[in-house]
Amino acid sequence: MWFLNLELRQALYLCPSTCSEYTTGEGIPKDRDYEPQTICEHLQYLFALLQNSKRRYIDPSGFVKALGLDTGQQQDAQEFSKLFMSLLEDTLSKQKNPDVRNIVQKQFCGEYAYVTVCNQCGRESKLVSKFYELELNIQGHKQLTDCITEFLKEEKLEGDNRYFCETCQSKQNATRKIRLLSLPCTLNLQLMRFVFDRQTGHKKKLNTYIGFSELLDMEPFMEQRNGVYVYELSAVLIHRGVSAYSGHYIAHVKDPQTGEWYKFNDEDIEKMEGKKLQLGIEEDLAEPSKSQTRKPKCGKGTHCSRNAYMLVYRLQTREKSPTVEVPAFLQELVERDNCKFEEWCNEMAEMRKQSVARGKIKHEEVKELYKRLPAEAGSPYDFISLEWLQKWLDESTPPKPIDNTACLCSHGKLHPDKISIMKRISEYVADFFYRRYGGGPRLNVKALCKDCVVERCRILRLKNQLNEDYKTVTNLLKITVKGNDGFWVGKASLRSWRQLALEQLNEQDEDAEHSNGKMNGNAQNKDESNEEKREEEEELNFNEDIVCPHGDLCISENERRVVSKEAWKKLKQYFPKAPEFPSNKECCSQCKILEREGEENEALHKMMASEQKTSLQNLFHDKCRPCLGSWPQETDELYIVSQFFVEEWRKFVRRPTRCSPVSSVGNSALLCPHGGLMFTYASMTKEDSKLIALIWPSEWERIQKLFVVDHVIKITRTQAAGADPESALYDSEPKLCPECREGLLCQQQRDLREYTQATIYIHKVVDNKKVMKDAAPELNVSSSEAEEEREENKPEGEQDPDFNQTNGGAKRQKISHQNYITYQKQGIRRSTRHRKVRGEKALLVSANQTLKELKIQIMHAFSVAPFDQNLSIDGKILSDDTATLGSLGVIPESVILLKADEPIADYAAMDDVMQVCMPEEGFKGTGLLGH
């Protein structure tokens, strides 16, 4: 649009260049590309290319980069126009040539006055102001002239809005209106299609039709009507799209020299027929729905548009349009670019010519070989990959060497299942292919694998026979086997033998695909396939459910039964490698010995648990244990053990047959590497109380007799006679290690600030009350909570896999001595996590994630757009979208309250929702604002 303003183009061409080579007359070296330094130079170069370049379109990337614009962001074209004109005017104001310095004001600047008249005294107050475009309200209007009339309409100032009159020295009723004093040569009219919707609190686009004529007489709207104010339409800017937050701009501009209309749509430039403006296609494409109002009829010389966003009118004149010549310096640059473009075109033409020549040669080759491709009856032939043949026939890419490895079976021959992806060709053509392209292995008439054919037939026969054999085996299992003529079979294997047989046959059937993968070298990763095989091998095969760990018959007769010889023979057809146990086979002798030892150990454990429970009654019951918060008066000494030891000991006492006995007290987990205590007296009464258990002195003596104690930890109280109990002093043995205690606290805080993939909870509130109803399906919810529920519901002794083994108890009680954190991870089994309530959402987040990213997650979980979200944690409002969750104090298991503003009525187009998620910044940070 600016390029086709000839006066502006001429003025820009007159701007002197800052390029030193040009100013000294040396010219720019050919081995160096021209790089404009200022905005004016960028625009000069663009205009010169638009005028004389041989290219179909010009890429303005250098200009865009110089302005610091982000091309991936939707912006307002009219706002860009206004800001760029201001920047250009400021830049040109430094020029000495007045024709250059004042061009923006001459072409685009007009004047109007805000006139206020006092109703009491008639005093007229006038404020003159410049304008570069008129912003016209279109709501409720159908014609452009109606919009201009409303723009100049008189406004009444009454009531609270009264005007302070300087003459009356008081507030008076008054009228205010705009008077047009002068108009520019180029009149920019901005149609305000984007308005604020009070109901939703967001912008919306008015897709209403506005009529405008090709000739616009502005004389009726002027204060002084003694001039010529007839304007003719020179440009229409179209905004295609129904949303205020996204769309596409198209410019229709008239060439002032030829009178031709052009449509500029990115790199597509179209010349209109008959020197007429045509907007019909754009209007049809922008049809948002069938319920829209029908397009009104337009008379000759008028147009109607629901997408016209900016109208540009030029003052009608009889003067001939000026001829604008490109300066020599710029013309030299254009010619250099044209030479590069022609070289590129010639290269492309030569490449196309060579490609056509190669194609003809290849075509003749294919034509000749194609005739001799089929193998005649009785003649020797080869098998070749059908995929490779298709690539050979495709003339666009040269074929790779022939690769038949994907069609081979485990015996190195042609797999019968791969016949369908092979083509049988004559030996003559095969010789030519292998000689010309190489590869292999060659698969001739003897290549088909006989062993695989036999195996495939066996599998097919068994598949067809499986249903009949299932009925036969079911009937045979009903017969009672007498004597020792039968075989032991696992009951679980018998229940699922048909499914196992079918899976096994299918695996064998698909073995070739799994082992060879796709054709022509795109084989499956060997490590992945080996891993899959190992996983399959770990699953129990038929009759392995009655094999003991020693590879013999298991001792439990409840898990197996005897079947007849006939039934076993049928089953062996499907499972030839299944372990075989005749009915007279003895059970595993080692398992019998272990069973007897286990019974003896159970009896011993029961007796041990009973004695320990009787001896340590206070330790078994929490209510009988002392508490640091209210120190018992009857003693001045208390001993400490880890709560982990207490819980594991209780498990054993409650279920001695299922849990291993605890043999040692591992207090080293409560100490630092230097042997000092990791907890203060104050922390043991509060946050660390769940990690320790207090022991009476008398009970401590019995513990030392029953268990191996690695470290004694004692708390002593000293108090003067008759003194207040609150003045008592408490001392620990061993002493507190201040350095390690401080390091522990720092590590705890760091862990809370540096977490990854931790769970937090979002709770929606309405009128400060938590919502308890179900919302949208949960996303990113941790599954560990359900597992924890299952673990808590298990019988005691089955919750902790580390304490459900058959080895010695001392090994199980071993805890890392490094620091408290390791102890906390390994030793504490009781859950302290937040319990998710109904209607609450659990999200996985990281500490370095921004609040803006969290709001996007919340939008998907609750269907609340980010700009409608009011988030708070512990009474603190979370408002800085760029801050990380760690810096905002959001830690694992936190509960964030979500209060949603009134939601937007229509979320149909997610793209639009995403567009309005973030606050608009416009052209902030770009060169348009002088940054």
mmCIF file with all atom_site columns, N, CA and C in Angstrom, residues 72-77 193-207 239-249 309 865 867-868 904-907 909-922:
data_model
loop_
_atom_site.group_PDB
_atom_site.id
_atom_site.type_symbol
_atom_site.label_atom_id
_atom_site.label_alt_id
_atom_site.label_comp_id
_atom_site.label_asym_id
_atom_site.label_entity_id
_atom_site.label_seq_id
_atom_site.pdbx_PDB_ins_code
_atom_site.Cartn_x
_atom_site.Cartn_y
_atom_site.Cartn_z
_atom_site.occupancy
_atom_site.B_iso_or_equiv
_atom_site.pdbx_formal_charge
_atom_site.auth_seq_id
_atom_site.auth_comp_id
_atom_site.auth_asym_id
_atom_site.auth_atom_id
_atom_site.pdbx_PDB_model_num
ATOM 1   N N  . GLY A 1 72  ? 5.644   -14.997 14.227 1.00 0.00 ? 72  GLY A N  1
ATOM 2   C CA . GLY A 1 72  ? 4.764   -16.072 14.701 1.00 0.00 ? 72  GLY A CA 1
ATOM 3   C C  . GLY A 1 72  ? 3.637   -15.573 15.580 1.00 0.00 ? 72  GLY A C  1
ATOM 4   N N  . GLN A 1 73  ? 3.562   -14.255 15.778 1.00 0.00 ? 73  GLN A N  1
ATOM 5   C CA . GLN A 1 73  ? 2.560   -13.689 16.682 1.00 0.00 ? 73  GLN A CA 1
ATOM 6   C C  . GLN A 1 73  ? 1.524   -12.884 15.907 1.00 0.00 ? 73  GLN A C  1
ATOM 7   N N  . GLN A 1 74  ? 0.245   -13.095 16.216 1.00 0.00 ? 74  GLN A N  1
ATOM 8   C CA . GLN A 1 74  ? -0.833  -12.342 15.566 1.00 0.00 ? 74  GLN A CA 1
ATOM 9   C C  . GLN A 1 74  ? -0.790  -10.888 16.055 1.00 0.00 ? 74  GLN A C  1
ATOM 10  N N  . GLN A 1 75  ? -0.842  -9.938  15.116 1.00 0.00 ? 75  GLN A N  1
ATOM 11  C CA . GLN A 1 75  ? -0.825  -8.529  15.495 1.00 0.00 ? 75  GLN A CA 1
ATOM 12  C C  . GLN A 1 75  ? -1.881  -7.768  14.693 1.00 0.00 ? 75  GLN A C  1
ATOM 13  N N  . ASP A 1 76  ? -2.130  -6.524  15.121 1.00 0.00 ? 76  ASP A N  1
ATOM 14  C CA . ASP A 1 76  ? -3.141  -5.684  14.484 1.00 0.00 ? 76  ASP A CA 1
ATOM 15  C C  . ASP A 1 76  ? -2.487  -4.840  13.392 1.00 0.00 ? 76  ASP A C  1
ATOM 16  N N  . ALA A 1 77  ? -2.957  -4.977  12.147 1.00 0.00 ? 77  ALA A N  1
ATOM 17  C CA . ALA A 1 77  ? -2.349  -4.285  11.004 1.00 0.00 ? 77  ALA A CA 1
ATOM 18  C C  . ALA A 1 77  ? -2.496  -2.769  11.129 1.00 0.00 ? 77  ALA A C  1
ATOM 19  N N  . ARG A 1 193 ? -13.846 -2.729  13.702 1.00 0.00 ? 193 ARG A N  1
ATOM 20  C CA . ARG A 1 193 ? -14.538 -4.029  13.720 1.00 0.00 ? 193 ARG A CA 1
ATOM 21  C C  . ARG A 1 193 ? -14.289 -4.781  15.029 1.00 0.00 ? 193 ARG A C  1
ATOM 22  N N  . PHE A 1 194 ? -13.214 -4.451  15.712 1.00 0.00 ? 194 PHE A N  1
ATOM 23  C CA . PHE A 1 194 ? -12.873 -5.156  16.949 1.00 0.00 ? 194 PHE A CA 1
ATOM 24  C C  . PHE A 1 194 ? -13.309 -4.313  18.139 1.00 0.00 ? 194 PHE A C  1
ATOM 25  N N  . VAL A 1 195 ? -14.290 -4.823  18.875 1.00 0.00 ? 195 VAL A N  1
ATOM 26  C CA . VAL A 1 195 ? -14.865 -4.068  19.991 1.00 0.00 ? 195 VAL A CA 1
ATOM 27  C C  . VAL A 1 195 ? -14.823 -4.921  21.252 1.00 0.00 ? 195 VAL A C  1
ATOM 28  N N  . PHE A 1 196 ? -14.981 -4.270  22.398 1.00 0.00 ? 196 PHE A N  1
ATOM 29  C CA . PHE A 1 196 ? -14.982 -4.952  23.692 1.00 0.00 ? 196 PHE A CA 1
ATOM 30  C C  . PHE A 1 196 ? -16.394 -5.455  24.001 1.00 0.00 ? 196 PHE A C  1
ATOM 31  N N  . ASP A 1 197 ? -16.491 -6.749  24.308 1.00 0.00 ? 197 ASP A N  1
ATOM 32  C CA . ASP A 1 197 ? -17.779 -7.359  24.645 1.00 0.00 ? 197 ASP A CA 1
ATOM 33  C C  . ASP A 1 197 ? -17.933 -7.373  26.165 1.00 0.00 ? 197 ASP A C  1
ATOM 34  N N  . ARG A 1 198 ? -18.880 -6.596  26.685 1.00 0.00 ? 198 ARG A N  1
ATOM 35  C CA . ARG A 1 198 ? -19.065 -6.490  28.140 1.00 0.00 ? 198 ARG A CA 1
ATOM 36  C C  . ARG A 1 198 ? -19.515 -7.805  28.766 1.00 0.00 ? 198 ARG A C  1
ATOM 37  N N  . GLN A 1 199 ? -20.238 -8.618  28.013 1.00 0.00 ? 199 GLN A N  1
ATOM 38  C CA . GLN A 1 199 ? -20.742 -9.873  28.573 1.00 0.00 ? 199 GLN A CA 1
ATOM 39  C C  . GLN A 1 199 ? -19.623 -10.878 28.833 1.00 0.00 ? 199 GLN A C  1
ATOM 40  N N  . THR A 1 200 ? -18.677 -10.955 27.914 1.00 0.00 ? 200 THR A N  1
ATOM 41  C CA . THR A 1 200 ? -17.589 -11.934 28.070 1.00 0.00 ? 200 THR A CA 1
ATOM 42  C C  . THR A 1 200 ? -16.327 -11.324 28.636 1.00 0.00 ? 200 THR A C  1
ATOM 43  N N  . GLY A 1 201 ? -16.203 -9.995  28.564 1.00 0.00 ? 201 GLY A N  1
ATOM 44  C CA . GLY A 1 201 ? -14.992 -9.352  29.040 1.00 0.00 ? 201 GLY A CA 1
ATOM 45  C C  . GLY A 1 201 ? -13.838 -9.449  28.065 1.00 0.00 ? 201 GLY A C  1
ATOM 46  N N  . HIS A 1 202 ? -14.122 -9.736  26.783 1.00 0.00 ? 202 HIS A N  1
ATOM 47  C CA . HIS A 1 202 ? -13.064 -9.902  25.785 1.00 0.00 ? 202 HIS A CA 1
ATOM 48  C C  . HIS A 1 202 ? -13.465 -9.231  24.479 1.00 0.00 ? 202 HIS A C  1
ATOM 49  N N  . LYS A 1 203 ? -12.452 -9.090  23.606 1.00 0.00 ? 203 LYS A N  1
ATOM 50  C CA . LYS A 1 203 ? -12.714 -8.482  22.300 1.00 0.00 ? 203 LYS A CA 1
ATOM 51  C C  . LYS A 1 203 ? -13.488 -9.438  21.405 1.00 0.00 ? 203 LYS A C  1
ATOM 52  N N  . LYS A 1 204 ? -14.246 -8.856  20.492 1.00 0.00 ? 204 LYS A N  1
ATOM 53  C CA . LYS A 1 204 ? -14.923 -9.661  19.479 1.00 0.00 ? 204 LYS A CA 1
ATOM 54  C C  . LYS A 1 204 ? -14.914 -8.887  18.166 1.00 0.00 ? 204 LYS A C  1
ATOM 55  N N  . LYS A 1 205 ? -15.108 -9.596  17.058 1.00 0.00 ? 205 LYS A N  1
ATOM 56  C CA . LYS A 1 205 ? -15.126 -8.957  15.750 1.00 0.00 ? 205 LYS A CA 1
ATOM 57  C C  . LYS A 1 205 ? -16.579 -8.774  15.296 1.00 0.00 ? 205 LYS A C  1
ATOM 58  N N  . LEU A 1 206 ? -16.867 -7.584  14.776 1.00 0.00 ? 206 LEU A N  1
ATOM 59  C CA . LEU A 1 206 ? -18.196 -7.304  14.210 1.00 0.00 ? 206 LEU A CA 1
ATOM 60  C C  . LEU A 1 206 ? -18.163 -7.684  12.728 1.00 0.00 ? 206 LEU A C  1
ATOM 61  N N  . ASN A 1 207 ? -18.831 -8.775  12.383 1.00 0.00 ? 207 ASN A N  1
ATOM 62  C CA . ASN A 1 207 ? -18.843 -9.250  10.996 1.00 0.00 ? 207 ASN A CA 1
ATOM 63  C C  . ASN A 1 207 ? -20.083 -8.725  10.267 1.00 0.00 ? 207 ASN A C  1
ATOM 64  N N  . HIS A 1 239 ? -9.640  -8.191  6.604  1.00 0.00 ? 239 HIS A N  1
ATOM 65  C CA . HIS A 1 239 ? -9.290  -9.126  7.684  1.00 0.00 ? 239 HIS A CA 1
ATOM 66  C C  . HIS A 1 239 ? -10.200 -10.339 7.547  1.00 0.00 ? 239 HIS A C  1
ATOM 67  N N  . ARG A 1 240 ? -9.609  -11.455 7.100  1.00 0.00 ? 240 ARG A N  1
ATOM 68  C CA . ARG A 1 240 ? -10.391 -12.684 6.908  1.00 0.00 ? 240 ARG A CA 1
ATOM 69  C C  . ARG A 1 240 ? -10.385 -13.494 8.190  1.00 0.00 ? 240 ARG A C  1
ATOM 70  N N  . GLY A 1 241 ? -11.553 -13.868 8.680  1.00 0.00 ? 241 GLY A N  1
ATOM 71  C CA . GLY A 1 241 ? -11.670 -14.630 9.922  1.00 0.00 ? 241 GLY A CA 1
ATOM 72  C C  . GLY A 1 241 ? -12.755 -14.034 10.793 1.00 0.00 ? 241 GLY A C  1
ATOM 73  N N  . VAL A 1 242 ? -13.367 -14.873 11.631 1.00 0.00 ? 242 VAL A N  1
ATOM 74  C CA . VAL A 1 242 ? -14.496 -14.420 12.442 1.00 0.00 ? 242 VAL A CA 1
ATOM 75  C C  . VAL A 1 242 ? -14.071 -14.000 13.843 1.00 0.00 ? 242 VAL A C  1
ATOM 76  N N  . SER A 1 243 ? -12.806 -14.284 14.237 1.00 0.00 ? 243 SER A N  1
ATOM 77  C CA . SER A 1 243 ? -12.353 -14.009 15.596 1.00 0.00 ? 243 SER A CA 1
ATOM 78  C C  . SER A 1 243 ? -11.532 -12.728 15.636 1.00 0.00 ? 243 SER A C  1
ATOM 79  N N  . ALA A 1 244 ? -11.538 -12.076 16.814 1.00 0.00 ? 244 ALA A N  1
ATOM 80  C CA . ALA A 1 244 ? -10.715 -10.879 17.003 1.00 0.00 ? 244 ALA A CA 1
ATOM 81  C C  . ALA A 1 244 ? -9.282  -11.242 17.361 1.00 0.00 ? 244 ALA A C  1
ATOM 82  N N  . TYR A 1 245 ? -9.009  -12.523 17.588 1.00 0.00 ? 245 TYR A N  1
ATOM 83  C CA . TYR A 1 245 ? -7.692  -12.940 18.058 1.00 0.00 ? 245 TYR A CA 1
ATOM 84  C C  . TYR A 1 245 ? -6.899  -13.722 17.026 1.00 0.00 ? 245 TYR A C  1
ATOM 85  N N  . SER A 1 246 ? -7.458  -13.948 15.878 1.00 0.00 ? 246 SER A N  1
ATOM 86  C CA . SER A 1 246 ? -6.722  -14.648 14.824 1.00 0.00 ? 246 SER A CA 1
ATOM 87  C C  . SER A 1 246 ? -7.368  -14.301 13.491 1.00 0.00 ? 246 SER A C  1
ATOM 88  N N  . GLY A 1 247 ? -6.651  -14.591 12.406 1.00 0.00 ? 247 GLY A N  1
ATOM 89  C CA . GLY A 1 247 ? -7.194  -14.303 11.081 1.00 0.00 ? 247 GLY A CA 1
ATOM 90  C C  . GLY A 1 247 ? -6.076  -14.111 10.079 1.00 0.00 ? 247 GLY A C  1
ATOM 91  N N  . HIS A 1 248 ? -6.432  -13.534 8.937  1.00 0.00 ? 248 HIS A N  1
ATOM 92  C CA . HIS A 1 248 ? -5.468  -13.380 7.844  1.00 0.00 ? 248 HIS A CA 1
ATOM 93  C C  . HIS A 1 248 ? -5.761  -12.064 7.117  1.00 0.00 ? 248 HIS A C  1
ATOM 94  N N  . TYR A 1 249 ? -4.679  -11.301 6.823  1.00 0.00 ? 249 TYR A N  1
ATOM 95  C CA . TYR A 1 249 ? -4.846  -10.006 6.161  1.00 0.00 ? 249 TYR A CA 1
ATOM 96  C C  . TYR A 1 249 ? -4.590  -10.115 4.660  1.00 0.00 ? 249 TYR A C  1
ATOM 97  N N  . TYR A 1 309 ? -11.481 -3.690  6.725  1.00 0.00 ? 309 TYR A N  1
ATOM 98  C CA . TYR A 1 309 ? -10.993 -3.313  8.041  1.00 0.00 ? 309 TYR A CA 1
ATOM 99  C C  . TYR A 1 309 ? -10.354 -1.924  8.007  1.00 0.00 ? 309 TYR A C  1
ATOM 100 N N  . ALA A 1 865 ? -10.092 -20.918 31.250 1.00 0.00 ? 865 ALA A N  1
ATOM 101 C CA . ALA A 1 865 ? -8.999  -20.274 30.526 1.00 0.00 ? 865 ALA A CA 1
ATOM 102 C C  . ALA A 1 865 ? -8.060  -19.574 31.507 1.00 0.00 ? 865 ALA A C  1
ATOM 103 N N  . PHE A 1 867 ? -6.730  -16.622 31.695 1.00 0.00 ? 867 PHE A N  1
ATOM 104 C CA . PHE A 1 867 ? -7.046  -15.262 32.127 1.00 0.00 ? 867 PHE A CA 1
ATOM 105 C C  . PHE A 1 867 ? -8.233  -15.231 33.087 1.00 0.00 ? 867 PHE A C  1
ATOM 106 N N  . ASP A 1 868 ? -8.957  -16.349 33.237 1.00 0.00 ? 868 ASP A N  1
ATOM 107 C CA . ASP A 1 868 ? -10.072 -16.430 34.187 1.00 0.00 ? 868 ASP A CA 1
ATOM 108 C C  . ASP A 1 868 ? -9.661  -17.082 35.500 1.00 0.00 ? 868 ASP A C  1
ATOM 109 N N  . ILE A 1 904 ? -15.940 -17.743 29.549 1.00 0.00 ? 904 ILE A N  1
ATOM 110 C CA . ILE A 1 904 ? -16.339 -17.342 28.202 1.00 0.00 ? 904 ILE A CA 1
ATOM 111 C C  . ILE A 1 904 ? -17.400 -18.309 27.695 1.00 0.00 ? 904 ILE A C  1
ATOM 112 N N  . ALA A 1 905 ? -18.402 -17.774 27.033 1.00 0.00 ? 905 ALA A N  1
ATOM 113 C CA . ALA A 1 905 ? -19.530 -18.612 26.623 1.00 0.00 ? 905 ALA A CA 1
ATOM 114 C C  . ALA A 1 905 ? -19.143 -19.657 25.603 1.00 0.00 ? 905 ALA A C  1
ATOM 115 N N  . ASP A 1 906 ? -18.257 -19.314 24.694 1.00 0.00 ? 906 ASP A N  1
ATOM 116 C CA . ASP A 1 906 ? -17.988 -20.229 23.585 1.00 0.00 ? 906 ASP A CA 1
ATOM 117 C C  . ASP A 1 906 ? -16.514 -20.627 23.560 1.00 0.00 ? 906 ASP A C  1
ATOM 118 N N  . TYR A 1 907 ? -16.226 -21.883 23.811 1.00 0.00 ? 907 TYR A N  1
ATOM 119 C CA . TYR A 1 907 ? -14.864 -22.413 23.732 1.00 0.00 ? 907 TYR A CA 1
ATOM 120 C C  . TYR A 1 907 ? -14.725 -23.330 22.537 1.00 0.00 ? 907 TYR A C  1
ATOM 121 N N  . ALA A 1 909 ? -13.629 -23.026 19.442 1.00 0.00 ? 909 ALA A N  1
ATOM 122 C CA . ALA A 1 909 ? -12.367 -23.057 18.700 1.00 0.00 ? 909 ALA A CA 1
ATOM 123 C C  . ALA A 1 909 ? -11.218 -22.941 19.686 1.00 0.00 ? 909 ALA A C  1
ATOM 124 N N  . MET A 1 910 ? -10.513 -24.053 19.931 1.00 0.00 ? 910 MET A N  1
ATOM 125 C CA . MET A 1 910 ? -9.421  -24.049 20.895 1.00 0.00 ? 910 MET A CA 1
ATOM 126 C C  . MET A 1 910 ? -8.297  -23.123 20.469 1.00 0.00 ? 910 MET A C  1
ATOM 127 N N  . ASP A 1 911 ? -8.114  -22.936 19.163 1.00 0.00 ? 911 ASP A N  1
ATOM 128 C CA . ASP A 1 911 ? -7.065  -22.038 18.680 1.00 0.00 ? 911 ASP A CA 1
ATOM 129 C C  . ASP A 1 911 ? -7.318  -20.622 19.188 1.00 0.00 ? 911 ASP A C  1
ATOM 130 N N  . ASP A 1 912 ? -8.599  -20.205 19.133 1.00 0.00 ? 912 ASP A N  1
ATOM 131 C CA . ASP A 1 912 ? -8.926  -18.869 19.599 1.00 0.00 ? 912 ASP A CA 1
ATOM 132 C C  . ASP A 1 912 ? -8.706  -18.755 21.096 1.00 0.00 ? 912 ASP A C  1
ATOM 133 N N  . VAL A 1 913 ? -9.065  -19.806 21.843 1.00 0.00 ? 913 VAL A N  1
ATOM 134 C CA . VAL A 1 913 ? -8.867  -19.789 23.285 1.00 0.00 ? 913 VAL A CA 1
ATOM 135 C C  . VAL A 1 913 ? -7.396  -19.629 23.607 1.00 0.00 ? 913 VAL A C  1
ATOM 136 N N  . MET A 1 914 ? -6.559  -20.398 22.885 1.00 0.00 ? 914 MET A N  1
ATOM 137 C CA . MET A 1 914 ? -5.125  -20.311 23.121 1.00 0.00 ? 914 MET A CA 1
ATOM 138 C C  . MET A 1 914 ? -4.602  -18.921 22.773 1.00 0.00 ? 914 MET A C  1
ATOM 139 N N  . GLN A 1 915 ? -5.221  -18.271 21.769 1.00 0.00 ? 915 GLN A N  1
ATOM 140 C CA . GLN A 1 915 ? -4.755  -16.950 21.379 1.00 0.00 ? 915 GLN A CA 1
ATOM 141 C C  . GLN A 1 915 ? -4.988  -15.937 22.495 1.00 0.00 ? 915 GLN A C  1
ATOM 142 N N  . VAL A 1 916 ? -6.084  -16.096 23.258 1.00 0.00 ? 916 VAL A N  1
ATOM 143 C CA . VAL A 1 916 ? -6.408  -15.102 24.276 1.00 0.00 ? 916 VAL A CA 1
ATOM 144 C C  . VAL A 1 916 ? -5.919  -15.517 25.646 1.00 0.00 ? 916 VAL A C  1
ATOM 145 N N  . CYS A 1 917 ? -5.186  -16.622 25.715 1.00 0.00 ? 917 CYS A N  1
ATOM 146 C CA . CYS A 1 917 ? -4.708  -17.091 27.008 1.00 0.00 ? 917 CYS A CA 1
ATOM 147 C C  . CYS A 1 917 ? -3.784  -16.075 27.677 1.00 0.00 ? 917 CYS A C  1
ATOM 148 N N  . MET A 1 918 ? -2.911  -15.476 26.900 1.00 0.00 ? 918 MET A N  1
ATOM 149 C CA . MET A 1 918 ? -1.910  -14.587 27.456 1.00 0.00 ? 918 MET A CA 1
ATOM 150 C C  . MET A 1 918 ? -2.333  -13.128 27.274 1.00 0.00 ? 918 MET A C  1
ATOM 151 N N  . PRO A 1 919 ? -1.966  -12.239 28.212 1.00 0.00 ? 919 PRO A N  1
ATOM 152 C CA . PRO A 1 919 ? -2.305  -10.825 28.047 1.00 0.00 ? 919 PRO A CA 1
ATOM 153 C C  . PRO A 1 919 ? -1.640  -10.255 26.815 1.00 0.00 ? 919 PRO A C  1
ATOM 154 N N  . GLU A 1 920 ? -2.364  -9.387  26.109 1.00 0.00 ? 920 GLU A N  1
ATOM 155 C CA . GLU A 1 920 ? -1.830  -8.819  24.872 1.00 0.00 ? 920 GLU A CA 1
ATOM 156 C C  . GLU A 1 920 ? -0.742  -7.796  25.190 1.00 0.00 ? 920 GLU A C  1
ATOM 157 N N  . GLU A 1 921 ? 0.365   -7.881  24.457 1.00 0.00 ? 921 GLU A N  1
ATOM 158 C CA . GLU A 1 921 ? 1.453   -6.931  24.636 1.00 0.00 ? 921 GLU A CA 1
ATOM 159 C C  . GLU A 1 921 ? 1.653   -6.074  23.396 1.00 0.00 ? 921 GLU A C  1
ATOM 160 N N  . GLY A 1 922 ? 0.902   -6.378  22.312 1.00 0.00 ? 922 GLY A N  1
ATOM 161 C CA . GLY A 1 922 ? 1.022   -5.591  21.098 1.00 0.00 ? 922 GLY A CA 1
ATOM 162 C C  . GLY A 1 922 ? 2.437   -5.610  20.560 1.00 0.00 ? 922 GLY A C  1
#
